[in-house]
Amino acid sequence: MSAVVSLSGVAAAYPGRTLWRDLSLDIQPGEFVAVLGGNGTGKTTLLKLLLGTLRPAAGEVRILGDAVRRGDRRVGYMPQHRNFDRDLPARGIDLVALGAVGHRFGLRRTTAGTRDRIRHAIAAVGAAGYASAPVGLLSGGEQQRLRVAAAIVDDPALILADEPLASLDVGSQRQVADVLDSCRTSTGAAVVVVTHDVNPLLRHVDRVLYLAAGRWAAGTTDEVLTSARLSALYGLQVDVVRVRDHVVIVGAPDDPHGHHHHHGGEA
Amino acid sequence: MFLSLLHQHFVHLALIAAAVAAVVSGALSPLVIARGQAFSVHGIAELGLTGAAGGLLAGIDAASGALIGSAGVGALLGVLGLRDRDRDAATGVVLAFGLGLGALFIRRLQNNSASTTFGLAFGSITSVSTHEVELLAIVGAAVLAILAICWRPLWFASIDPEAAAARGVPVRAIAVGFPILLGAAVSEVLQITGALLILTLIVTPAAAATRLSARPGVVMVWSIGLALLASVGGVLATLQWPTPPASFFVATISFASYVIARIAGDRLRARRPAQLHA
């Protein structure tokens, strides 16, 4: 049984700038991995490498043992949240249907089997009550649940999500996190979530991958989110404080806006 | 007088041209709205005017000139606007230069005929020739065929480009290709409304339709229907009342349909929250 994701010696770079290098990591079926780090540390770039929309500067990316390729049906993807326009002529169910058949050219009609899968995905995220409403009129949390449905409609082995909880209120964050978690427990899919704030996901994550200063650290939250480990990663004093069930990271310098990781709903 | 006109050959040609242009523009309109490209349409239209004037100057016909101008500019805008935030600026830059050329062409044409200039700007549907109707039909059929075959990826790339790209949809090729389709459609509508009123058939129909429904198929049907109503209705109206140009009637019917759709749509939307939590 090969790993769902297998990275060996991977480097991510844009012309003139290397984001990180020598990343080797295997992700197993059913694992929930959070990718953490400040802005511009290459979290979204990692997702692009896993989607095959960007090529690594070095190393090898494998999905279920195969070289990564764009449009792999075994990978479901939730892009960064952007509210849909109020007048957009699409309902929730149309968004999920595009996840299933949106890549197909030609005039073939959607089969009954595909329609079943669409309905099943909508039910799995608990969106049946509002799937036929215009998607632009739904709340941020409802839109994100439909995006999860669009990502899982093909029953993927790997679900990638880019900041799925950003700009949601605390209640919606919890619901979307729970939906992602239930997807991997019911299907055995691995889940990789890019997030600037690990707190809403703490109950679910098996491992975190922390990107900082061109380096990386991977392990369980207890292993990685410690003052010693992050100080070593950044090369300067960083303090990790646990307040009740929240993790607060103080002194991480790489966020250009100067605010720190903290619990809260704002993006 | 009205009924006897309906037996005239030029009236048949005008009605066919109006119908073809309406179906093409009504079908593209929802994509223009979803992609937020109304400004690009206006830019392509003004360059279509330059192309049409250039076509007349060069001794080929206005319709072919408009097709070359519009589709060419569509391709250029597609390439320049590949990065989303460049699109408005690129459209503005190309539009400004193209209109400059248009001014030159029109000044040279004006020595020949002032009514031609008016036709380019505001449409000349009742003087459309058999050859132009044939060209319209061929271009229209080609646009509709491409639209039908590419419908789902086009729609996906327009609504959720990041997810579409990850799914393997050629999002960049669509970003370049769609403005070319738009250019072809614009050259069709140019005959009816002229360059300055192009938005009345390419933007207004779906803007009205999206107030009435959020189902993509229903929006498409409304959009084509409203475009047909405005376009064919405008031609019929100008036969009855020949003083204002057809484009005035087309724009007026189109605008009225939008106002009615907004009022009706607000009532539909006011009902929705109750349905949501039912």
Short mmCIF file of N, CA and C in Angstrom, two decimals, chain A residues 64 72-77 150-160 183 187-190, chain B residues 167:
data_model
loop_
_atom_site.label_atom_id
_atom_site.label_comp_id
_atom_site.label_asym_id
_atom_site.label_seq_id
_atom_site.Cartn_x
_atom_site.Cartn_y
_atom_site.Cartn_z
N LEU A 64 -0.38 8.59 -4.72
CA LEU A 64 -0.72 7.17 -4.80
C LEU A 64 0.28 6.39 -5.67
N ASP A 72 -5.91 15.09 -11.86
CA ASP A 72 -6.05 13.73 -11.33
C ASP A 72 -7.39 13.60 -10.62
N ARG A 73 -8.23 12.63 -11.06
CA ARG A 73 -9.55 12.49 -10.46
C ARG A 73 -9.50 12.00 -9.02
N ARG A 74 -8.34 11.52 -8.60
CA ARG A 74 -8.24 10.99 -7.24
C ARG A 74 -7.90 12.08 -6.23
N VAL A 75 -7.80 13.33 -6.72
CA VAL A 75 -7.50 14.46 -5.83
C VAL A 75 -8.65 15.44 -5.88
N GLY A 76 -9.23 15.75 -4.72
CA GLY A 76 -10.28 16.77 -4.63
C GLY A 76 -9.69 18.05 -4.06
N TYR A 77 -10.16 19.19 -4.54
CA TYR A 77 -9.52 20.46 -4.18
C TYR A 77 -10.55 21.51 -3.82
N ALA A 150 -18.21 19.68 -3.52
CA ALA A 150 -17.66 19.69 -4.88
C ALA A 150 -16.31 18.97 -4.92
N ALA A 151 -15.56 19.06 -3.80
CA ALA A 151 -14.23 18.43 -3.76
C ALA A 151 -14.33 16.92 -3.56
N ILE A 152 -15.39 16.44 -2.89
CA ILE A 152 -15.45 15.00 -2.56
C ILE A 152 -16.38 14.24 -3.49
N VAL A 153 -16.97 14.92 -4.49
CA VAL A 153 -18.01 14.28 -5.29
C VAL A 153 -17.47 13.08 -6.08
N ASP A 154 -16.17 13.08 -6.38
CA ASP A 154 -15.58 11.94 -7.10
C ASP A 154 -14.93 10.94 -6.16
N ASP A 155 -15.24 11.04 -4.86
CA ASP A 155 -14.70 10.11 -3.87
C ASP A 155 -13.17 10.05 -3.94
N PRO A 156 -12.50 11.19 -3.76
CA PRO A 156 -11.05 11.22 -3.95
C PRO A 156 -10.30 10.54 -2.80
N ALA A 157 -9.06 10.14 -3.08
CA ALA A 157 -8.21 9.56 -2.05
C ALA A 157 -7.46 10.64 -1.30
N LEU A 158 -7.44 11.85 -1.87
CA LEU A 158 -6.73 12.97 -1.24
C LEU A 158 -7.60 14.21 -1.38
N ILE A 159 -7.85 14.90 -0.25
CA ILE A 159 -8.61 16.15 -0.28
C ILE A 159 -7.66 17.27 0.11
N LEU A 160 -7.54 18.27 -0.75
CA LEU A 160 -6.69 19.44 -0.48
C LEU A 160 -7.58 20.64 -0.25
N CYS A 183 -15.37 13.40 6.33
CA CYS A 183 -15.07 12.88 5.00
C CYS A 183 -13.95 11.86 5.05
N THR A 187 -14.48 7.88 4.21
CA THR A 187 -13.95 7.38 2.94
C THR A 187 -12.50 6.93 3.03
N GLY A 188 -11.82 7.24 4.13
CA GLY A 188 -10.41 6.88 4.22
C GLY A 188 -9.50 7.79 3.42
N ALA A 189 -10.05 8.92 2.95
CA ALA A 189 -9.22 9.86 2.20
C ALA A 189 -8.26 10.57 3.16
N ALA A 190 -7.08 10.92 2.63
CA ALA A 190 -6.18 11.79 3.39
C ALA A 190 -6.62 13.23 3.17
N ARG B 167 -8.86 20.85 -11.73
CA ARG B 167 -9.54 19.71 -12.35
C ARG B 167 -9.02 19.43 -13.77
#
